[in-house]
GROMACS .gro file of N, CA and C in nm:
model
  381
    1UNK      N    1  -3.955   3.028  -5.810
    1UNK     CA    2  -3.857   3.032  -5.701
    1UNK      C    3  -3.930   3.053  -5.570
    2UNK      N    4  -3.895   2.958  -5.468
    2UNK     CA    5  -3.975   2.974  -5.311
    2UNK      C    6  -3.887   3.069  -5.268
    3UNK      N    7  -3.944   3.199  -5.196
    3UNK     CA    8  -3.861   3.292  -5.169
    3UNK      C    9  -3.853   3.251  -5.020
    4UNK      N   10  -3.905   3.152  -4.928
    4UNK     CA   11  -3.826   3.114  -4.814
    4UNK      C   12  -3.806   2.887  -4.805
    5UNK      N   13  -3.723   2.909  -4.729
    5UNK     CA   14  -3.714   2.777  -4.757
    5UNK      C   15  -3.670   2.704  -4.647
    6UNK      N   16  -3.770   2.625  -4.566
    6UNK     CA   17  -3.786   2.566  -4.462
    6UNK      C   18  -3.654   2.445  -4.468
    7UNK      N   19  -3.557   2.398  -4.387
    7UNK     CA   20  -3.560   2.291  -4.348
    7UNK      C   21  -3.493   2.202  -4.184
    8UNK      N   22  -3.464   2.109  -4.132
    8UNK     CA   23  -3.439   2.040  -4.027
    8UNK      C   24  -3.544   1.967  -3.965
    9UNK      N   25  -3.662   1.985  -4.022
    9UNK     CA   26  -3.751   1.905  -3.917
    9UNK      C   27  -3.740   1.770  -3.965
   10UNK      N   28  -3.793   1.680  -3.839
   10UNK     CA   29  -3.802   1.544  -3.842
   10UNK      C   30  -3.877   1.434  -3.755
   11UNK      N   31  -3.814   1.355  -3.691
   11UNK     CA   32  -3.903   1.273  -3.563
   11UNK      C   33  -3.783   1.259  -3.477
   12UNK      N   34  -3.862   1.293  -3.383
   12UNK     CA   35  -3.768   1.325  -3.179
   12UNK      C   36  -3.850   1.196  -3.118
   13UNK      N   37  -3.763   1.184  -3.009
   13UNK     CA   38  -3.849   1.145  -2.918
   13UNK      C   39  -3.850   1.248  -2.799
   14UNK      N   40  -3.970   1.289  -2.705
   14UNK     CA   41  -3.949   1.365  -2.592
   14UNK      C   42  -3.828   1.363  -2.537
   15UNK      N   43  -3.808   1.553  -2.537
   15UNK     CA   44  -3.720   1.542  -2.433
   15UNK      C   45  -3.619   1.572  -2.566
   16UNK      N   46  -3.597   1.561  -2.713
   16UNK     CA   47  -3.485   1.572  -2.784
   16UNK      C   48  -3.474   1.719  -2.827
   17UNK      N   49  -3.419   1.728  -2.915
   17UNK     CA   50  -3.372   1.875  -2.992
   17UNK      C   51  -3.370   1.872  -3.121
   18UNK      N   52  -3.404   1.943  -3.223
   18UNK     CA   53  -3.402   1.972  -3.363
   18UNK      C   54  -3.326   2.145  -3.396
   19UNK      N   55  -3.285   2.159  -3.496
   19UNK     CA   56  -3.269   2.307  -3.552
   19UNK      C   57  -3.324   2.307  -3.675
   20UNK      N   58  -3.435   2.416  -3.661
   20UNK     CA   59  -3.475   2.450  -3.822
   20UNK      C   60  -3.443   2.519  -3.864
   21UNK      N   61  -3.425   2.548  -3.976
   21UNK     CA   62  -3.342   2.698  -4.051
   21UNK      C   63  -3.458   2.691  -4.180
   22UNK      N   64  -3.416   2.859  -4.192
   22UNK     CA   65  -3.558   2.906  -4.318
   22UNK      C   66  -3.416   2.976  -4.364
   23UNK      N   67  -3.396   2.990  -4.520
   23UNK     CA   68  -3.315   3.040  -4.585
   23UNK      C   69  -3.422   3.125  -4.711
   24UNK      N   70  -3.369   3.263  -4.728
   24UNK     CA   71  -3.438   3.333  -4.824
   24UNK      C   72  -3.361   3.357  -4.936
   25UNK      N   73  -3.460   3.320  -5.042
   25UNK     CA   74  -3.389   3.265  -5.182
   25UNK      C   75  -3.441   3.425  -5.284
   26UNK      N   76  -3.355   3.452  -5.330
   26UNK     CA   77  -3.364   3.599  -5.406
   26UNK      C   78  -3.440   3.697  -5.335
   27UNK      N   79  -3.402   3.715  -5.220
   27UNK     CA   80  -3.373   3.840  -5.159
   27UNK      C   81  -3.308   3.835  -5.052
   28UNK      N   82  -3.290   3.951  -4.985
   28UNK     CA   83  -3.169   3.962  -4.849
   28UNK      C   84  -3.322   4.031  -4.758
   29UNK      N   85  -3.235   4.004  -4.633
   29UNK     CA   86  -3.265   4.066  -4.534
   29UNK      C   87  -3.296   4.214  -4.501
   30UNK      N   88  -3.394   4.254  -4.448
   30UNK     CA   89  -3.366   4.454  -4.446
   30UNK      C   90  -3.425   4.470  -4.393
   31UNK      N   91  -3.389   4.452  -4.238
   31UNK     CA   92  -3.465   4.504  -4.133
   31UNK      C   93  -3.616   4.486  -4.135
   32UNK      N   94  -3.633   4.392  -4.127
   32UNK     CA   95  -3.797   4.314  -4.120
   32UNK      C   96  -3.805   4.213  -4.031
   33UNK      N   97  -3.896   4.187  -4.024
   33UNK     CA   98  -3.914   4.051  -3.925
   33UNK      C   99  -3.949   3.941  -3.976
   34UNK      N  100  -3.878   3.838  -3.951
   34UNK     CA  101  -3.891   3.675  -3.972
   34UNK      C  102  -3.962   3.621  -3.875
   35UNK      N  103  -4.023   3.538  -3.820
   35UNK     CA  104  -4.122   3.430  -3.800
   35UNK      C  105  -4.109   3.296  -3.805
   36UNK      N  106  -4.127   3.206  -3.700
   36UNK     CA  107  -4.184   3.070  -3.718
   36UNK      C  108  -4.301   3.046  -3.605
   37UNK      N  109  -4.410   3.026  -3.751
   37UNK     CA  110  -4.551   2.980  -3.671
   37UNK      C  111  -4.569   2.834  -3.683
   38UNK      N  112  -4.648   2.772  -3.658
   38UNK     CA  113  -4.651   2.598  -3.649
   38UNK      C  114  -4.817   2.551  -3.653
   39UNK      N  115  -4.851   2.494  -3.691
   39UNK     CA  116  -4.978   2.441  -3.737
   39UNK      C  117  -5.033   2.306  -3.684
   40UNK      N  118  -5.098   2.273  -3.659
   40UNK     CA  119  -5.175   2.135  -3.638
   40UNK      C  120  -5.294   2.073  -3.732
   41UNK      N  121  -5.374   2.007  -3.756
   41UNK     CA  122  -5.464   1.999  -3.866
   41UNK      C  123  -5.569   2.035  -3.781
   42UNK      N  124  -5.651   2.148  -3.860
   42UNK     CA  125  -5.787   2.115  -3.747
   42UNK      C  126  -5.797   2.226  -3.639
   43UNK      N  127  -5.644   2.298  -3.628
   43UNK     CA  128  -5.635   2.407  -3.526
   43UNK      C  129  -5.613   2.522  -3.588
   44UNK      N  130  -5.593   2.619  -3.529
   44UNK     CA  131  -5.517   2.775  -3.568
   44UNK      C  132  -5.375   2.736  -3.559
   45UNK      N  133  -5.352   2.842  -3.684
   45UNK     CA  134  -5.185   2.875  -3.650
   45UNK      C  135  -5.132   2.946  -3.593
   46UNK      N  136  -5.022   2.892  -3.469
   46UNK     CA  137  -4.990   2.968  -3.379
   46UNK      C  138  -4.873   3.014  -3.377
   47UNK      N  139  -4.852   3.160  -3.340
   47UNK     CA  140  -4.698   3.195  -3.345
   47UNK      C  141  -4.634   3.140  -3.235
   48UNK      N  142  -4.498   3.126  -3.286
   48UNK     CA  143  -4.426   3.043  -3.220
   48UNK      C  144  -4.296   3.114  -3.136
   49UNK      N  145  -4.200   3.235  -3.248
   49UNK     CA  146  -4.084   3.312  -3.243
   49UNK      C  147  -4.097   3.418  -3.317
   50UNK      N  148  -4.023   3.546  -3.302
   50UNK     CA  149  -4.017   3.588  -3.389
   50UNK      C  150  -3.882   3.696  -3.381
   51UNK      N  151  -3.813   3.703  -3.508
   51UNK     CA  152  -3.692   3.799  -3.469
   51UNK      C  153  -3.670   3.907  -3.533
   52UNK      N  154  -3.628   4.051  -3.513
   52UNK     CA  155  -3.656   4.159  -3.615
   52UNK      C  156  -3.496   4.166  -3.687
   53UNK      N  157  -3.478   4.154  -3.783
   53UNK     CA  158  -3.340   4.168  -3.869
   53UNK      C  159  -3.277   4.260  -3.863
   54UNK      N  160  -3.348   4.356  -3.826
   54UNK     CA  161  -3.246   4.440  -3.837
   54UNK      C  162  -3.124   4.479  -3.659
   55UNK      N  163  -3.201   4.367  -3.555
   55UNK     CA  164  -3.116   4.412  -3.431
   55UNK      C  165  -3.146   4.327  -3.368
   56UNK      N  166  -3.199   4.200  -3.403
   56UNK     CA  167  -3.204   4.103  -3.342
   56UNK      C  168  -3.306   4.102  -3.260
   57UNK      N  169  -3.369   4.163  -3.200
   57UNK     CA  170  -3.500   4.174  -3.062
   57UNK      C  171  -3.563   4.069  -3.109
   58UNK      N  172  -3.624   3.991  -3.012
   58UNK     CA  173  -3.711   3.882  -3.038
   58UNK      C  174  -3.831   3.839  -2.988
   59UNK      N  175  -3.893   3.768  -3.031
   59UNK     CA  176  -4.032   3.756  -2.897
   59UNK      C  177  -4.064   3.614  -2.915
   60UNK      N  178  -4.094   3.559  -2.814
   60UNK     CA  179  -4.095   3.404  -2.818
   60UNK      C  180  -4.256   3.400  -2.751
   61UNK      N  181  -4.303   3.327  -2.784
   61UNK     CA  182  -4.450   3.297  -2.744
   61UNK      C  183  -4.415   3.206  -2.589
   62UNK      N  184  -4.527   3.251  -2.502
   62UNK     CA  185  -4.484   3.198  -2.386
   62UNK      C  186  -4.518   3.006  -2.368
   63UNK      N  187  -4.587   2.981  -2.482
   63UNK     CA  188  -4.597   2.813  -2.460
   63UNK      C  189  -4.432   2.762  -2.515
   64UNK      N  190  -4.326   2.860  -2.555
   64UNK     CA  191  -4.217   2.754  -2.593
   64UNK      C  192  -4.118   2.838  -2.527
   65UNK      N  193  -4.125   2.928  -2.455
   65UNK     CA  194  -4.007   2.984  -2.362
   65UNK      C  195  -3.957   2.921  -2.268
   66UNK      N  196  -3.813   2.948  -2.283
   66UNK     CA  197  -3.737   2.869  -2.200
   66UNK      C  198  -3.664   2.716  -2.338
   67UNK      N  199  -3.767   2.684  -2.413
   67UNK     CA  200  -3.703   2.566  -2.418
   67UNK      C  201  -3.678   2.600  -2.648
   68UNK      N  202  -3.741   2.712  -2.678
   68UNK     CA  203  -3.713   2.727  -2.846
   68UNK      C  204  -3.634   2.870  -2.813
   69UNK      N  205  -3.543   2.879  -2.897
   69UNK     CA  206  -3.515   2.996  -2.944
   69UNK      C  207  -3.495   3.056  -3.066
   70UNK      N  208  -3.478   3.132  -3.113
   70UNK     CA  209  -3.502   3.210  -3.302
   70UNK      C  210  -3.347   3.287  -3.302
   71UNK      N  211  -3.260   3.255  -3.387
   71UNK     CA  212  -3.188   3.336  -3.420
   71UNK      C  213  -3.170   3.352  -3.579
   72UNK      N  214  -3.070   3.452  -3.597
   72UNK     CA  215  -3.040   3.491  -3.703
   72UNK      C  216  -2.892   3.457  -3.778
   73UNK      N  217  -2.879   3.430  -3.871
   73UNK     CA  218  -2.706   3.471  -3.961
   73UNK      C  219  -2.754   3.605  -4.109
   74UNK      N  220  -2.755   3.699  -4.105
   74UNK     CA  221  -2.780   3.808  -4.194
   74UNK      C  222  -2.678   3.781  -4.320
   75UNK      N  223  -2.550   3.741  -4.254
   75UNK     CA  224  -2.448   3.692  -4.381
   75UNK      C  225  -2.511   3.551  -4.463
   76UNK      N  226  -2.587   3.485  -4.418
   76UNK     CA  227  -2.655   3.421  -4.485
   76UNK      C  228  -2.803   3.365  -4.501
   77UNK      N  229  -2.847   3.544  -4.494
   77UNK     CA  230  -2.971   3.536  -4.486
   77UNK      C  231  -3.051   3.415  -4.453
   78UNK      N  232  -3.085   3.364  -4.318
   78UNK     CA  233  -3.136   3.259  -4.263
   78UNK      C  234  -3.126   3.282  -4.136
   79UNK      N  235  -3.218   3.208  -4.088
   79UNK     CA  236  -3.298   3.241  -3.946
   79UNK      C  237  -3.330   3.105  -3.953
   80UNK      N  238  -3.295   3.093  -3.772
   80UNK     CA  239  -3.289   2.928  -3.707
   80UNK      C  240  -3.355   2.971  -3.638
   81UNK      N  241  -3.430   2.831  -3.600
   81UNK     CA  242  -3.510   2.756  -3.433
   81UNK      C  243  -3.453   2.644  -3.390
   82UNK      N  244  -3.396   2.698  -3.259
   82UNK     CA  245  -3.366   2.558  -3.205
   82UNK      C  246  -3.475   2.502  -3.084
   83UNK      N  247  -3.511   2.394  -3.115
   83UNK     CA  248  -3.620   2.347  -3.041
   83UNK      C  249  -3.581   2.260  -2.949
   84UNK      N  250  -3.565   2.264  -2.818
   84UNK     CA  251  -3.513   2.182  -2.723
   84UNK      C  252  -3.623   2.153  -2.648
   85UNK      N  253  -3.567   2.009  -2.536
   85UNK     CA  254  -3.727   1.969  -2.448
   85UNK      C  255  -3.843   1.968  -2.523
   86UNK      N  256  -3.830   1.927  -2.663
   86UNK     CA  257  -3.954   1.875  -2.707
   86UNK      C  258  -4.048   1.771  -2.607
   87UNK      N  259  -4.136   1.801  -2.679
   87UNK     CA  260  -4.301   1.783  -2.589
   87UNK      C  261  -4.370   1.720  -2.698
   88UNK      N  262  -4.464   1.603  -2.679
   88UNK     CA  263  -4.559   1.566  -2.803
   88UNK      C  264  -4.628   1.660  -2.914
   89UNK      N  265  -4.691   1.743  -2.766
   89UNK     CA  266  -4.815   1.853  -2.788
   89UNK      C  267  -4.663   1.965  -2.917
   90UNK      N  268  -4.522   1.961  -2.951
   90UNK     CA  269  -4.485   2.020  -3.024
   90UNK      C  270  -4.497   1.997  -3.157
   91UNK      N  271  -4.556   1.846  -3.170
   91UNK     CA  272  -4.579   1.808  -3.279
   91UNK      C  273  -4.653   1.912  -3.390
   92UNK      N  274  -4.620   1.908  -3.515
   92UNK     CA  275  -4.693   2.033  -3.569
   92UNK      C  276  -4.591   2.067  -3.721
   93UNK      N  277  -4.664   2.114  -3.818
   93UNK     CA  278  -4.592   2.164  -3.915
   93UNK      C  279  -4.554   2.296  -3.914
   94UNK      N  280  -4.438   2.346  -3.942
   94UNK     CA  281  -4.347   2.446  -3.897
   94UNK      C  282  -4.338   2.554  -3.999
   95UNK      N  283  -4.354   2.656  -3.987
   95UNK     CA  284  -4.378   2.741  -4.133
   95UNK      C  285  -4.288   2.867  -4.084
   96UNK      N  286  -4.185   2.896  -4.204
   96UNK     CA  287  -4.127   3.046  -4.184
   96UNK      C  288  -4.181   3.098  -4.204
   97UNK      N  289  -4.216   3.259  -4.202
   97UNK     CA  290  -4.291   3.379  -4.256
   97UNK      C  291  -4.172   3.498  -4.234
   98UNK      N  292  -4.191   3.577  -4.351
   98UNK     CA  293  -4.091   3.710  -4.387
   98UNK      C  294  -4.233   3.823  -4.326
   99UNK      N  295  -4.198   3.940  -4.288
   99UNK     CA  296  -4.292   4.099  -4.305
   99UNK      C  297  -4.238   4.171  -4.267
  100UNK      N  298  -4.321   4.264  -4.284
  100UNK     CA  299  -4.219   4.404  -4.199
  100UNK      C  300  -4.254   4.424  -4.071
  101UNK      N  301  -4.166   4.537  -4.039
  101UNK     CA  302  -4.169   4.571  -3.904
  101UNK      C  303  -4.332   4.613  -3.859
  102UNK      N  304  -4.354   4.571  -3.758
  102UNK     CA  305  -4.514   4.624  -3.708
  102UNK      C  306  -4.489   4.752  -3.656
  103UNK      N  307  -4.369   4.733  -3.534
  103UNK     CA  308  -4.362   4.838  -3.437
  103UNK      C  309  -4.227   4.925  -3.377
  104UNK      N  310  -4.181   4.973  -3.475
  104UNK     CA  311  -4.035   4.983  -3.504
  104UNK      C  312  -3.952   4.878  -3.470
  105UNK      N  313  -3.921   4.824  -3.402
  105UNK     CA  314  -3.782   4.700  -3.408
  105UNK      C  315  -3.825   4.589  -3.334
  106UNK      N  316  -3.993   4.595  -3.286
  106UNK     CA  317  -4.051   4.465  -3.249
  106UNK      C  318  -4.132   4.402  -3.356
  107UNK      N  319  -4.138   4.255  -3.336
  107UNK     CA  320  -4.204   4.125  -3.433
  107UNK      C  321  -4.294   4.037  -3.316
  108UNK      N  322  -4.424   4.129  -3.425
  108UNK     CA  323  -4.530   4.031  -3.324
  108UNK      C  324  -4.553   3.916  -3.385
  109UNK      N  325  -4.647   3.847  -3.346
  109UNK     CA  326  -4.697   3.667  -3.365
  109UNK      C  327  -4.803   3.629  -3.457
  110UNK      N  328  -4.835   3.737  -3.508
  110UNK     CA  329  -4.991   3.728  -3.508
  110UNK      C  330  -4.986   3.717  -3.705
  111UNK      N  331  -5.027   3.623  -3.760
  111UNK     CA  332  -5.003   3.603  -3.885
  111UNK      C  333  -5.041   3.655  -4.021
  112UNK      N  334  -5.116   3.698  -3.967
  112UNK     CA  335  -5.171   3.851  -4.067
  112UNK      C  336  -5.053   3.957  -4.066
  113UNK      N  337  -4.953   3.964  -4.012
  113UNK     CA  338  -4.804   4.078  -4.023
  113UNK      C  339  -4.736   4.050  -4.136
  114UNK      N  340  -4.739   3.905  -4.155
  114UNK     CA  341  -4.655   3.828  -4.287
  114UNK      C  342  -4.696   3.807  -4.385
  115UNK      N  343  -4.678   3.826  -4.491
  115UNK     CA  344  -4.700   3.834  -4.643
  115UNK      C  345  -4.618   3.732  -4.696
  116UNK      N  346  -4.485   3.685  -4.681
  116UNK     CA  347  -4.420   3.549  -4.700
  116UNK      C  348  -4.398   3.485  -4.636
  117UNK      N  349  -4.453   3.315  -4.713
  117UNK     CA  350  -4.457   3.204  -4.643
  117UNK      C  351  -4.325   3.058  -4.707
  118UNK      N  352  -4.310   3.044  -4.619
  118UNK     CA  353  -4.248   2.858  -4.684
  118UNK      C  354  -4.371   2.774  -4.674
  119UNK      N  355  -4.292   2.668  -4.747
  119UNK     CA  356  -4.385   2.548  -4.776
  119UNK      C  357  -4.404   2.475  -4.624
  120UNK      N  358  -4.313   2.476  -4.536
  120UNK     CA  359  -4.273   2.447  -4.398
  120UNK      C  360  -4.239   2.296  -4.390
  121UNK      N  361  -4.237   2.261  -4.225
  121UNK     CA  362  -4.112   2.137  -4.209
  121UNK      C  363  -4.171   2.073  -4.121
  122UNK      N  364  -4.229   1.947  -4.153
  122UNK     CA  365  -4.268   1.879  -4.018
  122UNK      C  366  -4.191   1.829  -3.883
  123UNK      N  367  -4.279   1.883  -3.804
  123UNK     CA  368  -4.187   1.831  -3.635
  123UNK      C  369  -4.268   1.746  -3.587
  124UNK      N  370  -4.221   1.598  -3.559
  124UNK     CA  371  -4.306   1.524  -3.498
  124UNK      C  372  -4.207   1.445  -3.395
  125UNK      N  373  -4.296   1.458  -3.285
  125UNK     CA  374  -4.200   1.436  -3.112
  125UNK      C  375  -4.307   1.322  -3.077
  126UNK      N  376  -4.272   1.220  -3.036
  126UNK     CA  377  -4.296   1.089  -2.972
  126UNK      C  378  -4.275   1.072  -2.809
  127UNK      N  379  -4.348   1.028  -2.754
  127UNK     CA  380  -4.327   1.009  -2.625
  127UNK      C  381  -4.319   0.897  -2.572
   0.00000   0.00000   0.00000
């Protein structure tokens, strides 16, 4: 059983919008932090969002502020990105990650915090 489970990605052209949702499969939510980092081949993985479950606080990496945001539904354990004003450079495979809290009710970026991963969702934006 994949205990998170990526899906919505696809092909944009600049300038479009996608929503990804990560759904967690045999377990719930409990005040931890969820994650979406994104990958390129060849690069580091970079955090992207991140939201703490148990109160919502969030932290968005400053290369997608303004135009991604991370939310939550706790009633059905799943956590969205909505990705607006896609950009080429967004191109990238999209990965949820589950962990705990770092710093009482903040979720940092940094991918060593997370212990669960999805298989993730490709985003590929055309210009």
């Amino acid at each position: 059983q994949v205990p998170l489970v990526e899906s919505g990605g696809g092909s944009v052209q600049a300038g479009g919008s996608l929503r990804l949702s990560c759904a967690a499969s045999g377990w719930t939510f409990n005040s931890n932090c969820m994650a979406w980092f994104r990958q390129v081949p060849g690069k580091e993985r970079e955090g992207v969002a991140a939201i703490y479950t148990g109160g919502g606080n969030t932290n968005h990496a400053d290369s997608v502020k303004g135009r991604f945001t991370i939310s939550q539904d706790n009633a059905k354990n799943t956590v969205y990105l909505q990705l607006s004003s896609l950009k080429p450079e967004d191109t990238a495979m999209y990965y949820c990650a589950a962990g705990d809290t770092q710093a009482g009710s903040w979720c940092y970026l940094d991918d060593y915090d997370y212990g669960t991963w999805g298989q993730g969702t490709l985003v590929t934006v055309s210009s």
